[in-house]
Short mmCIF file of C-alpha atoms in Angstrom, two decimals:
data_model
loop_
_atom_site.label_atom_id
_atom_site.label_comp_id
_atom_site.label_asym_id
_atom_site.label_seq_id
_atom_site.Cartn_x
_atom_site.Cartn_y
_atom_site.Cartn_z
CA UNK A 189 0.00 0.00 0.00
CA UNK A 190 1.33 3.44 -0.90
CA UNK A 191 2.47 5.62 2.07
CA UNK A 192 0.23 8.38 0.72
CA UNK A 193 -2.89 6.38 1.47
CA UNK A 194 -4.45 7.07 4.86
CA UNK A 195 -4.31 4.38 7.52
CA UNK A 196 -7.03 3.38 9.99
CA UNK A 197 -5.66 5.40 12.87
CA UNK A 198 -5.17 8.72 11.05
CA UNK A 199 -8.43 9.18 9.19
CA UNK A 200 -9.45 12.77 9.75
CA UNK A 201 -12.73 13.70 11.39
CA UNK A 202 -14.02 14.77 7.99
CA UNK A 203 -13.50 11.20 6.72
CA UNK A 204 -15.51 9.50 9.44
CA UNK A 205 -19.17 8.68 9.37
CA UNK A 206 -21.34 8.66 6.30
CA UNK A 207 -18.84 10.60 4.15
CA UNK A 208 -16.32 7.79 4.51
CA UNK A 209 -18.63 5.48 2.55
CA UNK A 210 -18.50 7.96 -0.34
CA UNK A 211 -14.72 8.46 -0.40
CA UNK A 212 -13.37 6.09 -3.07
CA UNK A 213 -9.81 6.21 -1.71
CA UNK A 214 -10.73 5.02 1.79
CA UNK A 215 -14.10 3.31 1.44
CA UNK A 216 -14.09 -0.44 2.10
CA UNK A 217 -17.80 -1.05 1.87
CA UNK A 218 -18.75 -4.39 3.36
CA UNK A 219 -15.11 -5.07 4.29
CA UNK A 220 -15.12 -2.62 7.23
CA UNK A 221 -14.71 -4.67 10.40
CA UNK A 222 -17.29 -4.37 13.17
CA UNK A 223 -14.75 -2.46 15.27
CA UNK A 224 -14.02 -0.05 12.43
CA UNK A 225 -17.72 0.55 11.86
CA UNK A 226 -18.19 1.46 15.50
CA UNK A 227 -15.06 3.62 15.55
CA UNK A 228 -15.93 5.52 12.36
CA UNK A 229 -19.60 6.04 13.11
CA UNK A 230 -20.92 3.87 10.28
CA UNK A 231 -22.42 1.07 12.37
CA UNK A 232 -25.85 0.33 11.00
CA UNK A 233 -25.05 1.82 7.59
CA UNK A 234 -23.89 -1.53 6.20
CA UNK A 235 -25.23 -5.09 6.27
CA UNK A 236 -23.95 -6.99 9.30
CA UNK A 237 -21.65 -9.45 7.51
CA UNK A 238 -17.96 -8.52 7.15
CA UNK A 239 -16.47 -9.45 3.78
CA UNK A 240 -12.87 -10.08 2.86
CA UNK A 241 -11.51 -8.28 -0.18
CA UNK A 242 -11.45 -11.64 -1.97
CA UNK A 243 -15.16 -12.12 -1.32
CA UNK A 244 -15.89 -8.62 -2.63
CA UNK A 245 -13.91 -9.38 -5.81
CA UNK A 246 -15.87 -12.60 -6.30
CA UNK A 247 -19.14 -10.68 -5.91
CA UNK A 248 -18.11 -8.20 -8.65
CA UNK A 249 -17.14 -11.08 -10.94
CA UNK A 250 -20.60 -12.55 -10.38
CA UNK A 251 -22.29 -9.24 -11.14
CA UNK A 252 -20.27 -8.84 -14.35
CA UNK A 253 -21.23 -12.33 -15.49
CA UNK A 254 -24.90 -11.35 -15.44
CA UNK A 255 -24.40 -8.48 -17.92
CA UNK A 256 -24.94 -8.86 -21.65
CA UNK A 257 -22.57 -6.29 -23.15
CA UNK A 258 -19.05 -4.98 -22.63
CA UNK A 259 -20.44 -1.45 -22.33
CA UNK A 260 -22.63 -2.52 -19.40
CA UNK A 261 -19.59 -4.08 -17.77
CA UNK A 262 -17.59 -0.89 -18.35
CA UNK A 263 -20.30 1.14 -16.63
CA UNK A 264 -20.45 -1.24 -13.66
CA UNK A 265 -16.68 -1.02 -13.25
CA UNK A 266 -16.78 2.77 -13.64
CA UNK A 267 -19.34 3.02 -10.85
CA UNK A 268 -17.18 0.74 -8.71
CA UNK A 269 -14.16 2.97 -9.26
CA UNK A 270 -16.22 5.96 -8.10
CA UNK A 271 -17.04 4.37 -4.75
CA UNK A 272 -14.20 1.94 -3.85
CA UNK A 273 -10.88 2.29 -5.68
CA UNK A 274 -9.17 -0.53 -3.80
CA UNK A 275 -11.85 -3.01 -4.82
CA UNK A 276 -11.86 -1.67 -8.39
CA UNK A 277 -8.13 -2.28 -8.81
CA UNK A 278 -8.32 -5.63 -7.03
CA UNK A 279 -10.87 -6.72 -9.65
CA UNK A 280 -8.86 -5.41 -12.62
CA UNK A 281 -5.59 -6.87 -11.37
CA UNK A 282 -7.22 -10.23 -10.63
CA UNK A 283 -7.41 -10.91 -14.37
CA UNK A 284 -5.77 -8.12 -16.42
CA UNK A 285 -6.12 -9.89 -19.77
CA UNK A 286 -9.90 -10.00 -19.30
CA UNK A 287 -10.43 -6.57 -17.80
CA UNK A 288 -8.08 -4.31 -19.79
CA UNK A 289 -10.31 -4.46 -22.90
CA UNK A 290 -13.26 -3.51 -20.67
CA UNK A 291 -11.72 -0.47 -18.96
CA UNK A 292 -9.83 0.68 -22.06
CA UNK A 293 -9.74 -0.26 -25.75
CA UNK A 294 -11.91 -1.30 -27.40
CA UNK A 295 -14.82 -0.75 -24.96
CA UNK A 296 -13.75 2.76 -23.95
CA UNK A 297 -14.40 3.94 -27.52
CA UNK A 298 -18.11 3.24 -27.31
CA UNK A 299 -18.19 4.58 -23.75
CA UNK A 300 -16.70 7.89 -24.89
CA UNK A 301 -19.19 8.23 -27.74
CA UNK A 302 -22.01 7.92 -25.19
CA UNK A 303 -20.27 9.61 -22.26
CA UNK A 304 -22.72 12.51 -21.95
CA UNK A 305 -25.72 10.15 -21.99
CA UNK A 306 -24.27 7.83 -19.33
CA UNK A 307 -22.64 10.49 -17.15
CA UNK A 308 -22.77 9.54 -13.48
CA UNK A 309 -20.15 10.75 -11.02
CA UNK A 310 -17.55 13.48 -11.62
CA UNK A 311 -13.98 12.29 -12.03
CA UNK A 312 -10.98 14.42 -12.92
CA UNK A 313 -10.78 18.10 -13.82
CA UNK A 314 -12.44 19.95 -16.71
CA UNK A 315 -10.76 23.19 -17.78
CA UNK A 316 -12.88 25.25 -20.23
CA UNK A 317 -11.24 27.91 -22.36
CA UNK A 318 -13.83 30.32 -20.98
CA UNK A 319 -11.88 30.09 -17.69
CA UNK A 320 -8.60 31.32 -19.21
CA UNK A 321 -6.72 33.39 -16.68
CA UNK A 322 -8.06 31.18 -13.84
CA UNK A 323 -6.74 27.72 -14.72
CA UNK A 324 -4.47 27.51 -11.67
CA UNK A 325 -7.44 28.32 -9.45
CA UNK A 326 -9.59 25.61 -11.03
CA UNK A 327 -6.79 23.05 -10.85
CA UNK A 328 -6.25 23.83 -7.18
CA UNK A 329 -9.76 22.56 -6.43
CA UNK A 330 -8.50 18.98 -6.88
CA UNK A 331 -8.16 17.58 -3.34
CA UNK A 332 -4.91 15.63 -3.82
CA UNK A 333 -1.89 17.93 -3.80
CA UNK A 334 0.93 15.53 -4.68
CA UNK A 335 0.13 14.67 -8.29
CA UNK A 336 2.79 12.82 -10.30
CA UNK A 337 0.91 11.88 -13.47
CA UNK A 338 -1.56 13.83 -15.54
CA UNK A 339 -3.16 12.52 -18.70
CA UNK A 340 -4.77 15.39 -20.60
CA UNK A 341 -6.85 15.52 -23.79
CA UNK A 342 -8.76 18.14 -25.69
CA UNK A 343 -10.98 15.42 -27.15
CA UNK A 344 -10.36 16.20 -30.81
CA UNK A 345 -9.02 12.86 -32.02
CA UNK A 346 -10.31 10.19 -29.67
CA UNK A 347 -8.92 6.82 -30.85
CA UNK A 348 -10.11 6.49 -34.45
CA UNK A 349 -13.47 8.08 -33.64
CA UNK A 350 -12.66 11.75 -34.20
CA UNK A 351 -13.84 14.84 -32.33
CA UNK A 352 -15.77 13.82 -29.22
CA UNK A 353 -15.26 17.03 -27.24
CA UNK A 354 -15.50 16.56 -23.47
CA UNK A 355 -16.86 13.06 -24.06
CA UNK A 356 -13.21 12.12 -24.54
CA UNK A 357 -12.66 12.25 -20.76
CA UNK A 358 -13.03 8.46 -20.72
CA UNK A 359 -9.58 8.23 -22.30
CA UNK A 360 -7.57 9.99 -19.54
CA UNK A 361 -9.58 8.14 -16.89
CA UNK A 362 -8.95 4.79 -18.59
CA UNK A 363 -5.27 5.45 -19.25
CA UNK A 364 -4.58 6.37 -15.65
CA UNK A 365 -6.44 3.27 -14.44
CA UNK A 366 -3.95 1.26 -16.46
CA UNK A 367 -1.00 3.17 -14.98
CA UNK A 368 -2.09 1.63 -11.69
CA UNK A 369 -3.41 -1.77 -12.76
CA UNK A 370 -0.55 -2.57 -15.13
CA UNK A 371 2.48 -0.98 -13.46
CA UNK A 372 1.50 -0.20 -9.88
CA UNK A 373 1.47 3.61 -10.00
CA UNK A 374 -0.52 4.63 -6.87
CA UNK A 375 -3.90 5.94 -8.05
CA UNK A 376 -3.96 8.92 -5.69
CA UNK A 377 -0.93 10.32 -7.56
CA UNK A 378 -2.82 10.52 -10.87
CA UNK A 379 -5.15 13.15 -12.34
CA UNK A 380 -7.24 12.99 -15.56
CA UNK A 381 -7.87 16.34 -17.25
CA UNK A 382 -9.94 17.48 -20.21
CA UNK A 383 -9.30 20.83 -21.87
CA UNK A 384 -12.64 22.04 -23.23
CA UNK A 385 -11.98 24.30 -26.20
CA UNK A 386 -15.27 23.45 -27.91
CA UNK A 387 -16.10 20.82 -30.50
CA UNK A 388 -16.66 20.77 -34.24
CA UNK A 389 -18.89 17.71 -33.95
CA UNK A 390 -22.34 19.01 -34.82
CA UNK A 391 -23.98 15.92 -33.35
CA UNK A 392 -22.82 16.97 -29.90
CA UNK A 393 -23.50 20.67 -30.40
CA UNK A 394 -27.11 19.75 -31.20
CA UNK A 395 -27.46 17.23 -28.36
CA UNK A 396 -29.21 18.72 -25.29
CA UNK A 397 -27.36 16.21 -23.09
CA UNK A 398 -23.87 17.23 -24.27
CA UNK A 399 -21.83 18.37 -21.27
CA UNK A 400 -19.20 20.59 -22.89
CA UNK A 401 -19.00 24.12 -24.27
CA UNK A 402 -21.47 24.64 -27.10
CA UNK A 403 -19.09 26.34 -29.49
CA UNK A 404 -16.75 25.40 -32.29
CA UNK A 405 -13.14 24.69 -31.47
CA UNK A 406 -10.79 27.54 -30.71
CA UNK A 407 -7.69 27.61 -32.92
CA UNK A 408 -4.49 29.58 -33.36
CA UNK A 409 -2.92 31.99 -30.89
CA UNK A 410 -5.79 31.82 -28.41
CA UNK A 411 -5.50 28.02 -28.24
CA UNK A 412 -1.71 28.16 -27.87
CA UNK A 413 -2.00 30.70 -25.04
CA UNK A 414 -4.54 28.45 -23.30
CA UNK A 415 -2.13 25.48 -23.51
CA UNK A 416 0.70 27.63 -22.16
CA UNK A 417 -1.39 28.79 -19.20
CA UNK A 418 -2.34 25.19 -18.51
CA UNK A 419 1.28 24.00 -18.54
CA UNK A 420 2.34 26.84 -16.24
CA UNK A 421 -0.50 26.03 -13.82
CA UNK A 422 0.52 22.36 -13.73
CA UNK A 423 4.15 23.27 -13.10
CA UNK A 424 3.19 25.65 -10.29
CA UNK A 425 0.87 23.22 -8.48
CA UNK A 426 2.49 19.88 -9.28
CA UNK A 427 6.22 20.48 -9.93
CA UNK A 428 7.08 16.74 -9.85
CA UNK A 429 4.35 15.74 -12.27
CA UNK A 430 4.73 14.13 -15.69
CA UNK A 431 2.30 15.45 -18.30
CA UNK A 432 1.02 12.98 -20.91
CA UNK A 433 -0.75 14.47 -23.95
CA UNK A 434 -3.47 12.20 -25.30
CA UNK A 435 -5.63 12.18 -28.45
CA UNK A 436 -4.88 15.66 -29.74
CA UNK A 437 -5.28 16.27 -33.48
CA UNK A 438 -2.06 16.24 -35.51
CA UNK A 439 -2.16 20.01 -36.02
CA UNK A 440 -1.78 20.44 -32.26
CA UNK A 441 -0.15 17.21 -31.06
CA UNK A 442 3.16 17.65 -32.88
CA UNK A 443 3.70 21.37 -32.10
CA UNK A 444 2.78 20.90 -28.42
CA UNK A 445 5.27 18.07 -28.01
CA UNK A 446 8.00 20.04 -29.79
CA UNK A 447 7.31 23.09 -27.64
CA UNK A 448 7.53 21.38 -24.25
CA UNK A 449 9.53 18.14 -24.54
CA UNK A 450 12.83 19.79 -23.63
CA UNK A 451 11.34 22.07 -20.96
CA UNK A 452 9.27 19.81 -18.71
CA UNK A 453 8.70 16.13 -17.98
CA UNK A 454 6.22 15.32 -20.74
CA UNK A 455 5.45 13.03 -23.67
CA UNK A 456 2.71 12.23 -26.16
CA UNK A 457 1.54 8.63 -25.97
CA UNK A 458 -0.04 8.66 -29.44
CA UNK A 459 3.28 9.67 -30.97
CA UNK A 460 5.93 8.16 -28.69
CA UNK A 461 4.07 5.40 -26.85
CA UNK A 462 2.60 4.04 -30.08
CA UNK A 463 6.04 4.24 -31.68
CA UNK A 464 7.63 2.30 -28.83
CA UNK A 465 5.08 -0.51 -28.83
CA UNK A 466 5.44 -0.79 -32.62
CA UNK A 467 9.22 -0.93 -32.27
CA UNK A 468 8.84 -3.60 -29.58
CA UNK A 469 6.71 -5.60 -32.00
CA UNK A 470 9.33 -5.20 -34.71
CA UNK A 471 12.08 -6.41 -32.38
CA UNK A 472 9.88 -9.40 -31.54
CA UNK A 473 9.20 -10.05 -35.23
CA UNK A 474 12.91 -10.05 -36.01
CA UNK A 475 13.39 -12.78 -33.43
CA UNK A 476 11.05 -14.89 -35.62
CA UNK A 477 12.47 -13.93 -39.02
CA UNK A 478 16.11 -13.90 -37.91
CA UNK A 479 16.75 -10.62 -39.70
CA UNK A 480 18.32 -7.34 -38.59
CA UNK A 481 16.48 -4.07 -38.02
CA UNK A 482 18.70 -2.28 -40.53
CA UNK A 483 17.63 -4.77 -43.22
CA UNK A 484 13.96 -3.81 -42.93
CA UNK A 485 11.93 -1.48 -45.12
CA UNK A 486 8.66 -0.07 -43.75
CA UNK A 487 5.54 1.20 -45.47
CA UNK A 488 2.92 2.98 -43.37
CA UNK A 489 -0.76 3.31 -44.14
CA UNK A 490 -1.41 6.66 -42.49
CA UNK A 491 0.94 9.63 -42.33
CA UNK A 492 -0.25 11.50 -39.25
CA UNK A 493 1.53 12.01 -35.95
CA UNK A 494 1.32 8.29 -35.08
CA UNK A 495 2.82 7.16 -38.39
CA UNK A 496 5.62 9.71 -38.40
CA UNK A 497 6.25 9.06 -34.70
CA UNK A 498 6.74 5.33 -35.33
CA UNK A 499 8.91 6.01 -38.38
CA UNK A 500 11.12 8.43 -36.43
CA UNK A 501 11.64 6.07 -33.49
CA UNK A 502 12.44 3.19 -35.87
CA UNK A 503 14.93 5.46 -37.60
CA UNK A 504 16.58 6.44 -34.33
CA UNK A 505 16.80 2.76 -33.37
CA UNK A 506 18.48 2.03 -36.73
CA UNK A 507 21.01 4.78 -35.99
CA UNK A 508 22.00 2.89 -32.83
CA UNK A 509 22.74 -0.08 -35.12
CA UNK A 510 25.02 1.83 -37.47
CA UNK A 511 22.96 3.75 -40.03
CA UNK A 512 22.94 7.51 -40.41
CA UNK A 513 19.62 9.17 -39.65
CA UNK A 514 19.22 9.95 -43.38
CA UNK A 515 19.84 6.31 -44.33
CA UNK A 516 17.40 5.14 -41.66
CA UNK A 517 14.61 7.52 -42.67
CA UNK A 518 15.08 6.43 -46.30
CA UNK A 519 13.88 2.97 -45.23
CA UNK A 520 10.53 4.35 -44.00
CA UNK A 521 7.79 5.27 -46.50
CA UNK A 522 4.39 6.76 -45.68
CA UNK A 523 1.11 6.56 -47.59
CA UNK A 524 -2.01 8.64 -46.90
CA UNK A 525 -5.35 9.46 -48.49
CA UNK A 526 -3.56 11.32 -51.30
CA UNK A 527 -1.07 8.55 -52.00
CA UNK A 528 2.59 7.97 -51.31
CA UNK A 529 4.52 10.78 -49.65
CA UNK A 530 6.98 11.71 -52.40
CA UNK A 531 8.90 14.80 -53.44
CA UNK A 532 6.37 16.23 -55.91
CA UNK A 533 3.63 16.52 -53.26
CA UNK A 534 2.88 20.08 -52.13
CA UNK A 535 0.28 19.28 -49.45
CA UNK A 536 2.59 17.98 -46.72
CA UNK A 537 3.15 19.26 -43.19
CA UNK A 538 6.64 19.94 -41.88
CA UNK A 539 6.61 16.88 -39.61
CA UNK A 540 5.98 14.65 -42.67
CA UNK A 541 8.82 15.99 -44.81
CA UNK A 542 11.66 13.87 -43.32
CA UNK A 543 9.85 10.83 -44.77
CA UNK A 544 9.14 12.31 -48.18
CA UNK A 545 11.36 10.54 -50.72
CA UNK A 546 12.23 10.70 -54.39
CA UNK A 547 9.67 8.38 -55.98
CA UNK A 548 7.13 8.49 -58.78
CA UNK A 549 3.63 9.54 -57.68
CA UNK A 550 1.66 6.51 -56.48
CA UNK A 551 -2.03 6.41 -55.60
CA UNK A 552 -2.38 2.65 -55.04
CA UNK A 553 -1.14 1.02 -51.84
CA UNK A 554 -0.64 -2.30 -53.64
CA UNK A 555 1.43 -0.54 -56.32
CA UNK A 556 3.49 1.07 -53.57
CA UNK A 557 4.16 -2.38 -52.10
CA UNK A 558 5.24 -3.75 -55.46
CA UNK A 559 7.55 -0.78 -56.03
CA UNK A 560 9.05 -0.25 -52.55
CA UNK A 561 9.06 -3.92 -51.55
CA UNK A 562 8.61 -3.34 -47.82
CA UNK A 563 9.27 -6.07 -45.28
CA UNK A 564 6.60 -4.60 -43.01
CA UNK A 565 3.36 -2.65 -43.39
CA UNK A 566 1.99 -0.70 -40.43
CA UNK A 567 -1.56 0.63 -40.36
CA UNK A 568 -2.28 3.82 -38.42
CA UNK A 569 -4.97 5.18 -40.74
CA UNK A 570 -8.08 4.56 -38.55
CA UNK A 571 -9.77 3.40 -41.80
CA UNK A 572 -10.94 -0.24 -41.65
CA UNK A 573 -10.14 -2.96 -44.20
CA UNK A 574 -7.39 -1.11 -46.08
CA UNK A 575 -5.13 -4.16 -45.72
CA UNK A 576 -7.28 -6.17 -48.12
CA UNK A 577 -6.55 -9.51 -49.77
CA UNK A 578 -4.52 -7.90 -52.57
CA UNK A 579 -2.34 -6.09 -50.04
CA UNK A 580 -1.66 -9.17 -47.90
CA UNK A 581 -1.01 -11.38 -50.91
CA UNK A 582 1.40 -8.81 -52.38
CA UNK A 583 3.33 -8.67 -49.10
CA UNK A 584 3.44 -12.47 -49.00
CA UNK A 585 4.84 -12.73 -52.54
CA UNK A 586 7.85 -10.55 -51.78
CA UNK A 587 8.54 -11.69 -48.20
CA UNK A 588 9.02 -15.11 -46.66
CA UNK A 589 7.61 -13.74 -43.36
CA UNK A 590 5.77 -10.46 -44.01
CA UNK A 591 5.20 -8.23 -40.98
CA UNK A 592 1.56 -7.10 -40.90
CA UNK A 593 0.65 -4.57 -38.18
CA UNK A 594 -2.89 -3.10 -38.43
CA UNK A 595 -2.57 -0.82 -35.40
CA UNK A 596 -5.68 1.35 -35.75
CA UNK A 597 -8.26 1.01 -33.00
CA UNK A 598 -10.89 0.41 -31.80
CA UNK A 599 -11.51 -2.95 -33.44
CA UNK A 600 -14.00 -1.46 -35.89
CA UNK A 601 -11.18 0.66 -37.37
CA UNK A 602 -8.57 -2.06 -37.78
CA UNK A 603 -7.00 -2.27 -41.25
CA UNK A 604 -7.57 -6.06 -41.23
CA UNK A 605 -8.36 -8.87 -38.82
CA UNK A 606 -5.95 -11.52 -37.59
CA UNK A 607 -7.90 -14.23 -39.41
CA UNK A 608 -7.64 -12.31 -42.70
CA UNK A 609 -3.90 -11.74 -42.32
CA UNK A 610 -3.13 -15.39 -41.59
CA UNK A 611 -5.49 -16.77 -44.23
CA UNK A 612 -4.48 -14.44 -47.06
CA UNK A 613 -0.78 -14.92 -46.29
CA UNK A 614 -1.18 -18.70 -46.07
CA UNK A 615 0.05 -18.58 -42.49
CA UNK A 616 3.23 -16.64 -43.28
CA UNK A 617 2.32 -13.32 -41.65
CA UNK A 618 3.93 -12.06 -38.46
CA UNK A 619 0.92 -10.26 -37.07
CA UNK A 620 0.06 -7.76 -34.36
CA UNK A 621 -2.87 -5.38 -34.10
CA UNK A 622 -3.94 -2.36 -32.09
CA UNK A 623 -7.11 -4.05 -30.84
CA UNK A 624 -7.46 -7.62 -29.55
CA UNK A 625 -8.31 -10.54 -31.81
CA UNK A 626 -8.91 -14.17 -30.75
CA UNK A 627 -6.52 -17.02 -31.67
CA UNK A 628 -6.76 -18.30 -35.23
CA UNK A 629 -6.64 -21.94 -36.35
CA UNK A 630 -5.25 -22.24 -39.87
CA UNK A 631 -3.89 -25.31 -41.68
CA UNK A 632 -3.63 -27.24 -38.45
CA UNK A 633 -1.69 -24.54 -36.61
CA UNK A 634 -2.94 -22.28 -33.84
CA UNK A 635 -1.78 -18.66 -34.16
CA UNK A 636 -1.99 -16.31 -31.17
CA UNK A 637 -2.17 -12.72 -32.45
CA UNK A 638 -0.43 -10.11 -30.33
CA UNK A 639 -2.00 -6.79 -29.44
CA UNK A 640 0.39 -3.91 -30.06
CA UNK A 641 -1.21 -1.96 -27.26
CA UNK A 642 0.51 1.07 -25.75
CA UNK A 643 -0.29 -0.50 -22.38
CA UNK A 644 3.06 -2.31 -22.68
CA UNK A 645 4.82 1.07 -22.67
CA UNK A 646 3.15 4.01 -20.94
CA UNK A 647 2.45 2.43 -17.52
CA UNK A 648 6.06 1.18 -17.31
CA UNK A 649 7.29 4.61 -18.37
CA UNK A 650 5.13 6.12 -15.62
CA UNK A 651 6.52 3.83 -12.93
CA UNK A 652 10.09 4.53 -14.06
CA UNK A 653 9.48 8.28 -13.91
CA UNK A 654 7.88 7.93 -10.47
CA UNK A 655 10.75 5.85 -9.10
CA UNK A 656 13.39 8.26 -10.39
CA UNK A 657 11.49 11.58 -10.33
CA UNK A 658 12.94 12.07 -13.81
CA UNK A 659 13.13 15.62 -15.10
CA UNK A 660 12.45 14.57 -18.70
CA UNK A 661 11.03 11.80 -20.88
CA UNK A 662 13.33 11.32 -23.89
CA UNK A 663 13.13 9.44 -27.19
CA UNK A 664 15.92 7.12 -26.07
CA UNK A 665 13.83 6.05 -23.08
CA UNK A 666 11.20 4.70 -25.49
CA UNK A 667 13.81 2.66 -27.38
CA UNK A 668 14.96 1.22 -24.03
CA UNK A 669 11.32 0.37 -23.24
CA UNK A 670 10.75 -1.30 -26.62
CA UNK A 671 13.81 -3.50 -26.24
CA UNK A 672 12.84 -4.42 -22.67
CA UNK A 673 9.36 -5.52 -23.78
CA UNK A 674 10.66 -7.59 -26.70
CA UNK A 675 13.29 -9.32 -24.56
CA UNK A 676 10.59 -10.75 -22.31
CA UNK A 677 8.78 -12.70 -25.05
CA UNK A 678 9.49 -16.41 -24.63
CA UNK A 679 10.39 -18.76 -27.45
CA UNK A 680 7.13 -20.64 -26.86
CA UNK A 681 5.19 -17.43 -27.47
CA UNK A 682 7.19 -16.67 -30.61
CA UNK A 683 6.48 -20.17 -31.91
CA UNK A 684 2.74 -19.42 -31.71
CA UNK A 685 3.17 -16.06 -33.44
CA UNK A 686 2.84 -13.98 -30.25
CA UNK A 687 5.40 -11.16 -30.28
CA UNK A 688 4.41 -9.43 -27.04
CA UNK A 689 4.42 -10.74 -23.46
CA UNK A 690 1.06 -12.34 -22.54
CA UNK A 691 -1.31 -9.82 -21.00
CA UNK A 692 -2.00 -12.20 -18.13
CA UNK A 693 1.56 -11.44 -16.94
CA UNK A 694 1.59 -7.75 -17.80
CA UNK A 695 2.21 -6.42 -14.28
CA UNK A 696 5.44 -8.35 -13.95
CA UNK A 697 6.42 -7.41 -17.53
CA UNK A 698 5.75 -3.72 -16.87
CA UNK A 699 7.79 -3.68 -13.67
CA UNK A 700 10.70 -5.32 -15.49
CA UNK A 701 10.43 -2.75 -18.26
CA UNK A 702 10.19 0.08 -15.74
CA UNK A 703 13.41 -1.10 -14.08
CA UNK A 704 15.27 -0.98 -17.42
CA UNK A 705 13.98 2.53 -18.13
CA UNK A 706 14.82 3.68 -14.61
CA UNK A 707 18.37 2.38 -14.92
CA UNK A 708 18.76 4.44 -18.08
CA UNK A 709 17.33 7.53 -16.34
CA UNK A 710 19.85 7.20 -13.51
CA UNK A 711 22.72 6.63 -15.94
CA UNK A 712 21.80 9.75 -17.92
CA UNK A 713 21.66 11.97 -14.84
CA UNK A 714 17.95 12.76 -15.30
CA UNK A 715 16.84 11.52 -11.86
CA UNK A 716 16.04 13.77 -8.91
CA UNK A 717 16.57 11.02 -6.33
CA UNK A 718 19.60 8.93 -5.41
CA UNK A 719 20.12 5.69 -7.31
CA UNK A 720 19.12 2.70 -5.16
CA UNK A 721 21.36 -0.33 -4.82
CA UNK A 722 18.68 -2.57 -6.36
CA UNK A 723 16.51 -0.70 -8.87
CA UNK A 724 14.18 -3.64 -9.48
CA UNK A 725 13.50 -4.10 -5.77
CA UNK A 726 13.05 -0.35 -5.35
CA UNK A 727 10.38 -0.25 -8.06
CA UNK A 728 8.55 -3.33 -6.82
CA UNK A 729 8.54 -1.87 -3.33
CA UNK A 730 6.87 1.31 -4.60
CA UNK A 731 4.21 -0.49 -6.63
CA UNK A 732 0.60 -0.11 -5.50
CA UNK A 733 -1.09 -3.24 -4.22
CA UNK A 734 -4.89 -3.33 -3.93
CA UNK A 735 -5.42 -4.21 -0.29
CA UNK A 736 -7.02 -2.63 2.73
CA UNK A 737 -4.48 -1.30 5.20
#
């Protein structure tokens, strides 16, 4: 249990009595002992039986089994988190492989789309642009004063679903739940935030139940000033915090990261976390194919911040293996709605130009495959079914083991399914996707598709930053994380096609990854605390455990 959590004997007077049963950090519900009930003035407010935490977890499992849809299960778990955080995390951590898809992708996508209709209890902080000049005041209303991790969104590009406005709050809430469930970051140190700058989604503007500002999105200098005020407020109130930017549109995501990455402890999970989990998948794939990273050629379907972020991290990893950055970038090609990024295009953003190469104009993805002859295709387009049978068959003709990564999520936006990739490649594909797919039986072999989920990266990064109080999050730290994830995949998993550690063991995997990142942070002089004799033991000792004190 984290030292920050209150113990039985130091609960303040304000936390006794009826209010205690409505404090998610300290509420135990039916697990309060008879002595505690008498001491805290809640005797008679609960049924007489005293449950163990294990019994409470079993009861929640039973309740979930009676529900018909994943969205209903998400809502039940959300309500549980609002009233008893210890029990919530005990449930999630009892079976992470089952519960991660319920509290985050893919279920969180539908939950965000319907957030305003299902709104129940407040969670996190909402900062509207109409409150500019007072953001520090609004932030100070949050009761916890030692915040180490903030996940913030402006709701403009939620997963592959687009502009959801304040309905996107489900993403920061879900991400921070995984910081705790997957890597042991104490939940009281986390804060989800939504910046409400309006929405351009007319469906929500017309919906009487929409909970955000009823105006179109603010752009330009006013938006930039709002972001700057927000960053300054965070730094003033929470100087040890790490700020994670989440689901911002490309036009804002890239400039924000460039503006602050060398000034504060911050990163963008869509750009850097996605890149690291893709690189981890590539390292795992190379353990199957027996090839070197510098021998690979990559073609991306999608040329936004995620695609360029993956391409840049791959390039930087190739530099560590002997290539120049120019040679490395020349092995990464990007394709978008207007075709291949090549030198005659005049519609490209600055962040895309490093991956714009001399090549004839090409409007067909299959033609691009035939011309470039990539060893891997990576989908970050958020457009479903773009990796069709022609695409997979073309990749399989030119590669003995083609790497097929449809990373768009939720599941409805995936560029292809696992079954399609294995069937159309005649079982040759090395496959991973952004959303989960079940095992596939093909030609007498059982393939276990991996999920290239950022959950392998950002929680471990968070625990490493917490353990070291790092002043920065750097690109190199993501390469360290990717290698650490790939190293943990067993040969048995590789033999079944699985290139990521099994999600059933993700807590242990994340803590191992966090230790590798932390070691790098200490070695680079980025830590604000002394290096412990045993980094792994230090991290495991800090990790949150869902139990009543």
